[in-house]
Amino acid sequence: MSAERGAHGSVDGGSRRVLRRSPVEVTPPVALLVDVVLVVVFAAVGRASHEEGNPVLGALATAWPFLVGTLLGWAVVRVSRRQWPLGVSPGVTVWVATVLVGMVLRQATGSGTALSFVVVASVVLAVFLLGWRAVIGLLGRRSGRASRAEA
C-alpha cells in the first residue's frame, strides 16, 4: 500500500490518514463520528421541524437509512482510493452515498421520498458532510501559510 501525501495531510504507515497543518487534528474515527453525529442532527432537526412524536426514536428512525449510506460511502472511499474520506473530494463520495442509499432504503421501507425531501436532504447533508471538511482544509492551508511566513 503506497503512502499518499497531499494538501490535507499525510498517511501514517498507509493505514491511518491524519489531517496535519491544522489547529485541529482529525483522525478517521473522529471524522466518522462527526459524520454520524451530523446525519443524526439532520434527522433530528427534520423531525423537530415537523413536530413528530418521540424526538430520539424518531430521529434514529429517520437517520438509519442515511447512516447506512454514510458507512457505505466510507467503505467505498477506503477500498477504492486506499485513503480515509477526510478531505472534501473523498467527502463527496460519502455525501452521494449517504443521500442515494438513504433515499433507496427509505423508498424500500415505505418512507417518504418526495422530491422536496430529496432536495432538502441533499442540500443539508452536503453542507454538513462537506462543510466541516472544507473548514478543516481551509484551516490547514491558513496554518501552513502562517508557518511558512514565520520561517
PDB file of C-alpha atoms in Angstrom:
ATOM      1  CA  MET A   1       0.000   0.000   0.000  1.00  0.00           C
ATOM      2  CA  SER A   2       1.534   3.300  -1.007  1.00  0.00           C
ATOM      3  CA  ALA A   3       1.648   6.292   1.282  1.00  0.00           C
ATOM      4  CA  GLU A   4      -0.136   9.356  -0.036  1.00  0.00           C
ATOM      5  CA  ARG A   5       0.780  12.905   0.832  1.00  0.00           C
ATOM      6  CA  GLY A   6      -1.227  15.917  -0.117  1.00  0.00           C
ATOM      7  CA  ALA A   7      -2.618  19.275   0.911  1.00  0.00           C
ATOM      8  CA  HIS A   8      -4.832  17.645   3.510  1.00  0.00           C
ATOM      9  CA  GLY A   9      -2.206  15.712   5.406  1.00  0.00           C
ATOM     10  CA  SER A  10      -0.121  12.641   5.350  1.00  0.00           C
ATOM     11  CA  VAL A  11      -0.539   8.933   5.620  1.00  0.00           C
ATOM     12  CA  ASP A  12       0.874   7.239   8.661  1.00  0.00           C
ATOM     13  CA  GLY A  13       2.038   3.804   7.561  1.00  0.00           C
ATOM     14  CA  GLY A  14      -0.617   3.670   4.848  1.00  0.00           C
ATOM     15  CA  SER A  15      -3.274   2.662   7.371  1.00  0.00           C
ATOM     16  CA  ARG A  16      -4.207   5.892   9.099  1.00  0.00           C
ATOM     17  CA  ARG A  17      -4.563   9.229   7.362  1.00  0.00           C
ATOM     18  CA  VAL A  18      -4.391  12.268   9.615  1.00  0.00           C
ATOM     19  CA  LEU A  19      -5.013  15.870   8.633  1.00  0.00           C
ATOM     20  CA  ARG A  20      -1.995  17.934   9.630  1.00  0.00           C
ATOM     21  CA  ARG A  21      -1.007  21.597   9.452  1.00  0.00           C
ATOM     22  CA  SER A  22      -4.307  22.450  11.061  1.00  0.00           C
ATOM     23  CA  PRO A  23      -5.014  23.675  14.572  1.00  0.00           C
ATOM     24  CA  VAL A  24      -7.350  20.680  14.819  1.00  0.00           C
ATOM     25  CA  GLU A  25      -6.071  17.165  14.114  1.00  0.00           C
ATOM     26  CA  VAL A  26      -8.744  14.944  12.587  1.00  0.00           C
ATOM     27  CA  THR A  27      -8.288  11.194  12.742  1.00  0.00           C
ATOM     28  CA  PRO A  28     -10.521   8.740  10.876  1.00  0.00           C
ATOM     29  CA  PRO A  29     -12.510   7.701  13.989  1.00  0.00           C
ATOM     30  CA  VAL A  30     -13.169  11.353  14.867  1.00  0.00           C
ATOM     31  CA  ALA A  31     -14.158  12.139  11.277  1.00  0.00           C
ATOM     32  CA  LEU A  32     -16.543   9.180  11.159  1.00  0.00           C
ATOM     33  CA  LEU A  33     -18.066  10.267  14.469  1.00  0.00           C
ATOM     34  CA  VAL A  34     -18.548  13.796  13.105  1.00  0.00           C
ATOM     35  CA  ASP A  35     -20.314  12.393  10.023  1.00  0.00           C
ATOM     36  CA  VAL A  36     -22.568  10.149  12.136  1.00  0.00           C
ATOM     37  CA  VAL A  37     -23.464  12.968  14.533  1.00  0.00           C
ATOM     38  CA  LEU A  38     -24.252  15.326  11.652  1.00  0.00           C
ATOM     39  CA  VAL A  39     -26.508  12.776   9.958  1.00  0.00           C
ATOM     40  CA  VAL A  40     -28.384  12.276  13.240  1.00  0.00           C
ATOM     41  CA  VAL A  41     -28.619  16.068  13.701  1.00  0.00           C
ATOM     42  CA  PHE A  42     -30.038  16.337  10.166  1.00  0.00           C
ATOM     43  CA  ALA A  43     -32.697  13.761  11.038  1.00  0.00           C
ATOM     44  CA  ALA A  44     -33.462  15.305  14.443  1.00  0.00           C
ATOM     45  CA  VAL A  45     -33.861  18.809  13.033  1.00  0.00           C
ATOM     46  CA  GLY A  46     -36.103  17.495  10.278  1.00  0.00           C
ATOM     47  CA  ARG A  47     -38.260  15.614  12.760  1.00  0.00           C
ATOM     48  CA  ALA A  48     -38.446  18.621  15.089  1.00  0.00           C
ATOM     49  CA  SER A  49     -39.475  20.941  12.264  1.00  0.00           C
ATOM     50  CA  HIS A  50     -42.453  18.666  11.620  1.00  0.00           C
ATOM     51  CA  GLU A  51     -43.189  18.237  15.345  1.00  0.00           C
ATOM     52  CA  GLU A  52     -43.293  14.463  15.049  1.00  0.00           C
ATOM     53  CA  GLY A  53     -43.535  12.088  18.036  1.00  0.00           C
ATOM     54  CA  ASN A  54     -40.683  10.901  20.237  1.00  0.00           C
ATOM     55  CA  PRO A  55     -37.688  13.032  19.217  1.00  0.00           C
ATOM     56  CA  VAL A  56     -34.978  10.465  19.974  1.00  0.00           C
ATOM     57  CA  LEU A  57     -36.619   7.392  18.473  1.00  0.00           C
ATOM     58  CA  GLY A  58     -37.993   9.447  15.600  1.00  0.00           C
ATOM     59  CA  ALA A  59     -34.578  10.888  14.774  1.00  0.00           C
ATOM     60  CA  LEU A  60     -32.984   7.445  14.829  1.00  0.00           C
ATOM     61  CA  ALA A  61     -35.788   6.015  12.677  1.00  0.00           C
ATOM     62  CA  THR A  62     -35.214   8.781  10.142  1.00  0.00           C
ATOM     63  CA  ALA A  63     -31.417   8.646  10.366  1.00  0.00           C
ATOM     64  CA  TRP A  64     -30.723   4.912   9.975  1.00  0.00           C
ATOM     65  CA  PRO A  65     -31.032   4.711   6.163  1.00  0.00           C
ATOM     66  CA  PHE A  66     -28.710   7.687   5.807  1.00  0.00           C
ATOM     67  CA  LEU A  67     -26.261   6.246   8.329  1.00  0.00           C
ATOM     68  CA  VAL A  68     -26.103   3.043   6.280  1.00  0.00           C
ATOM     69  CA  GLY A  69     -25.288   5.217   3.257  1.00  0.00           C
ATOM     70  CA  THR A  70     -22.624   7.108   5.197  1.00  0.00           C
ATOM     71  CA  LEU A  71     -20.904   3.896   6.268  1.00  0.00           C
ATOM     72  CA  LEU A  72     -21.099   2.534   2.727  1.00  0.00           C
ATOM     73  CA  GLY A  73     -19.578   5.770   1.408  1.00  0.00           C
ATOM     74  CA  TRP A  74     -16.719   5.463   3.887  1.00  0.00           C
ATOM     75  CA  ALA A  75     -16.123   1.869   2.796  1.00  0.00           C
ATOM     76  CA  VAL A  76     -16.154   2.797  -0.898  1.00  0.00           C
ATOM     77  CA  VAL A  77     -13.562   5.540  -0.368  1.00  0.00           C
ATOM     78  CA  ARG A  78     -11.385   3.331   1.817  1.00  0.00           C
ATOM     79  CA  VAL A  79     -11.396   0.441  -0.663  1.00  0.00           C
ATOM     80  CA  SER A  80     -11.304   2.354  -3.961  1.00  0.00           C
ATOM     81  CA  ARG A  81      -8.933   5.184  -3.016  1.00  0.00           C
ATOM     82  CA  ARG A  82      -6.991   3.485  -0.227  1.00  0.00           C
ATOM     83  CA  GLN A  83      -7.492   6.526   1.953  1.00  0.00           C
ATOM     84  CA  TRP A  84      -9.886   7.771   4.574  1.00  0.00           C
ATOM     85  CA  PRO A  85     -12.579  10.251   3.472  1.00  0.00           C
ATOM     86  CA  LEU A  86     -11.199  13.207   5.385  1.00  0.00           C
ATOM     87  CA  GLY A  87     -10.968  15.785   2.605  1.00  0.00           C
ATOM     88  CA  VAL A  88     -13.701  17.394   0.524  1.00  0.00           C
ATOM     89  CA  SER A  89     -13.041  15.315  -2.607  1.00  0.00           C
ATOM     90  CA  PRO A  90     -13.498  11.904  -0.937  1.00  0.00           C
ATOM     91  CA  GLY A  91     -16.218  13.500   1.179  1.00  0.00           C
ATOM     92  CA  VAL A  92     -18.274  13.945  -1.986  1.00  0.00           C
ATOM     93  CA  THR A  93     -18.413  10.155  -2.300  1.00  0.00           C
ATOM     94  CA  VAL A  94     -19.610   9.891   1.302  1.00  0.00           C
ATOM     95  CA  TRP A  95     -22.255  12.570   0.696  1.00  0.00           C
ATOM     96  CA  VAL A  96     -23.563  10.990  -2.524  1.00  0.00           C
ATOM     97  CA  ALA A  97     -23.686   7.538  -0.906  1.00  0.00           C
ATOM     98  CA  THR A  98     -25.445   8.959   2.156  1.00  0.00           C
ATOM     99  CA  VAL A  99     -28.181  10.587   0.083  1.00  0.00           C
ATOM    100  CA  LEU A 100     -28.518   7.861  -2.553  1.00  0.00           C
ATOM    101  CA  VAL A 101     -28.544   4.860  -0.213  1.00  0.00           C
ATOM    102  CA  GLY A 102     -30.642   6.758   2.327  1.00  0.00           C
ATOM    103  CA  MET A 103     -33.315   7.509  -0.257  1.00  0.00           C
ATOM    104  CA  VAL A 104     -33.279   3.986  -1.716  1.00  0.00           C
ATOM    105  CA  LEU A 105     -33.686   2.461   1.760  1.00  0.00           C
ATOM    106  CA  ARG A 106     -36.431   4.945   2.659  1.00  0.00           C
ATOM    107  CA  GLN A 107     -38.287   4.061  -0.532  1.00  0.00           C
ATOM    108  CA  ALA A 108     -37.810   0.332   0.082  1.00  0.00           C
ATOM    109  CA  THR A 109     -39.227   0.622   3.606  1.00  0.00           C
ATOM    110  CA  GLY A 110     -42.209   2.737   2.597  1.00  0.00           C
ATOM    111  CA  SER A 111     -40.921   6.035   3.983  1.00  0.00           C
ATOM    112  CA  GLY A 112     -41.290   9.285   2.132  1.00  0.00           C
ATOM    113  CA  THR A 113     -39.018  10.298  -0.723  1.00  0.00           C
ATOM    114  CA  ALA A 114     -40.912  13.293  -2.065  1.00  0.00           C
ATOM    115  CA  LEU A 115     -38.852  15.463  -4.405  1.00  0.00           C
ATOM    116  CA  SER A 116     -38.829  18.325  -1.901  1.00  0.00           C
ATOM    117  CA  PHE A 117     -37.404  15.988   0.779  1.00  0.00           C
ATOM    118  CA  VAL A 118     -34.736  14.688  -1.612  1.00  0.00           C
ATOM    119  CA  VAL A 119     -33.677  18.256  -2.467  1.00  0.00           C
ATOM    120  CA  VAL A 120     -33.629  19.460   1.151  1.00  0.00           C
ATOM    121  CA  ALA A 121     -31.807  16.329   2.355  1.00  0.00           C
ATOM    122  CA  SER A 122     -29.242  16.634  -0.439  1.00  0.00           C
ATOM    123  CA  VAL A 123     -28.506  20.284   0.314  1.00  0.00           C
ATOM    124  CA  VAL A 124     -28.413  19.946   4.103  1.00  0.00           C
ATOM    125  CA  LEU A 125     -26.269  16.821   4.013  1.00  0.00           C
ATOM    126  CA  ALA A 126     -23.895  18.479   1.511  1.00  0.00           C
ATOM    127  CA  VAL A 127     -23.471  21.451   3.845  1.00  0.00           C
ATOM    128  CA  PHE A 128     -22.971  19.152   6.834  1.00  0.00           C
ATOM    129  CA  LEU A 129     -20.768  16.413   5.351  1.00  0.00           C
ATOM    130  CA  LEU A 130     -18.695  18.606   3.047  1.00  0.00           C
ATOM    131  CA  GLY A 131     -18.764  21.764   5.149  1.00  0.00           C
ATOM    132  CA  TRP A 132     -16.712  20.520   8.072  1.00  0.00           C
ATOM    133  CA  ARG A 133     -14.170  19.028   5.660  1.00  0.00           C
ATOM    134  CA  ALA A 134     -13.867  22.344   3.807  1.00  0.00           C
ATOM    135  CA  VAL A 135     -13.401  24.274   7.049  1.00  0.00           C
ATOM    136  CA  ILE A 136     -10.671  21.893   8.250  1.00  0.00           C
ATOM    137  CA  GLY A 137      -8.987  22.124   4.834  1.00  0.00           C
ATOM    138  CA  LEU A 138      -9.050  25.933   4.951  1.00  0.00           C
ATOM    139  CA  LEU A 139      -7.675  25.959   8.485  1.00  0.00           C
ATOM    140  CA  GLY A 140      -4.881  23.655   7.347  1.00  0.00           C
ATOM    141  CA  ARG A 141      -3.975  25.895   4.412  1.00  0.00           C
ATOM    142  CA  ARG A 142      -4.020  29.020   6.581  1.00  0.00           C
ATOM    143  CA  SER A 143      -1.929  27.311   9.230  1.00  0.00           C
ATOM    144  CA  GLY A 144       0.514  26.157   6.531  1.00  0.00           C
ATOM    145  CA  ARG A 145       0.831  29.711   5.140  1.00  0.00           C
ATOM    146  CA  ALA A 146       1.324  31.117   8.633  1.00  0.00           C
ATOM    147  CA  SER A 147       4.081  28.627   9.466  1.00  0.00           C
ATOM    148  CA  ARG A 148       5.835  29.326   6.137  1.00  0.00           C
ATOM    149  CA  ALA A 149       5.635  33.085   6.791  1.00  0.00           C
ATOM    150  CA  GLU A 150       7.198  32.611  10.227  1.00  0.00           C
ATOM    151  CA  ALA A 151      10.085  30.565   8.826  1.00  0.00           C
TER     152      ALA A 151
END
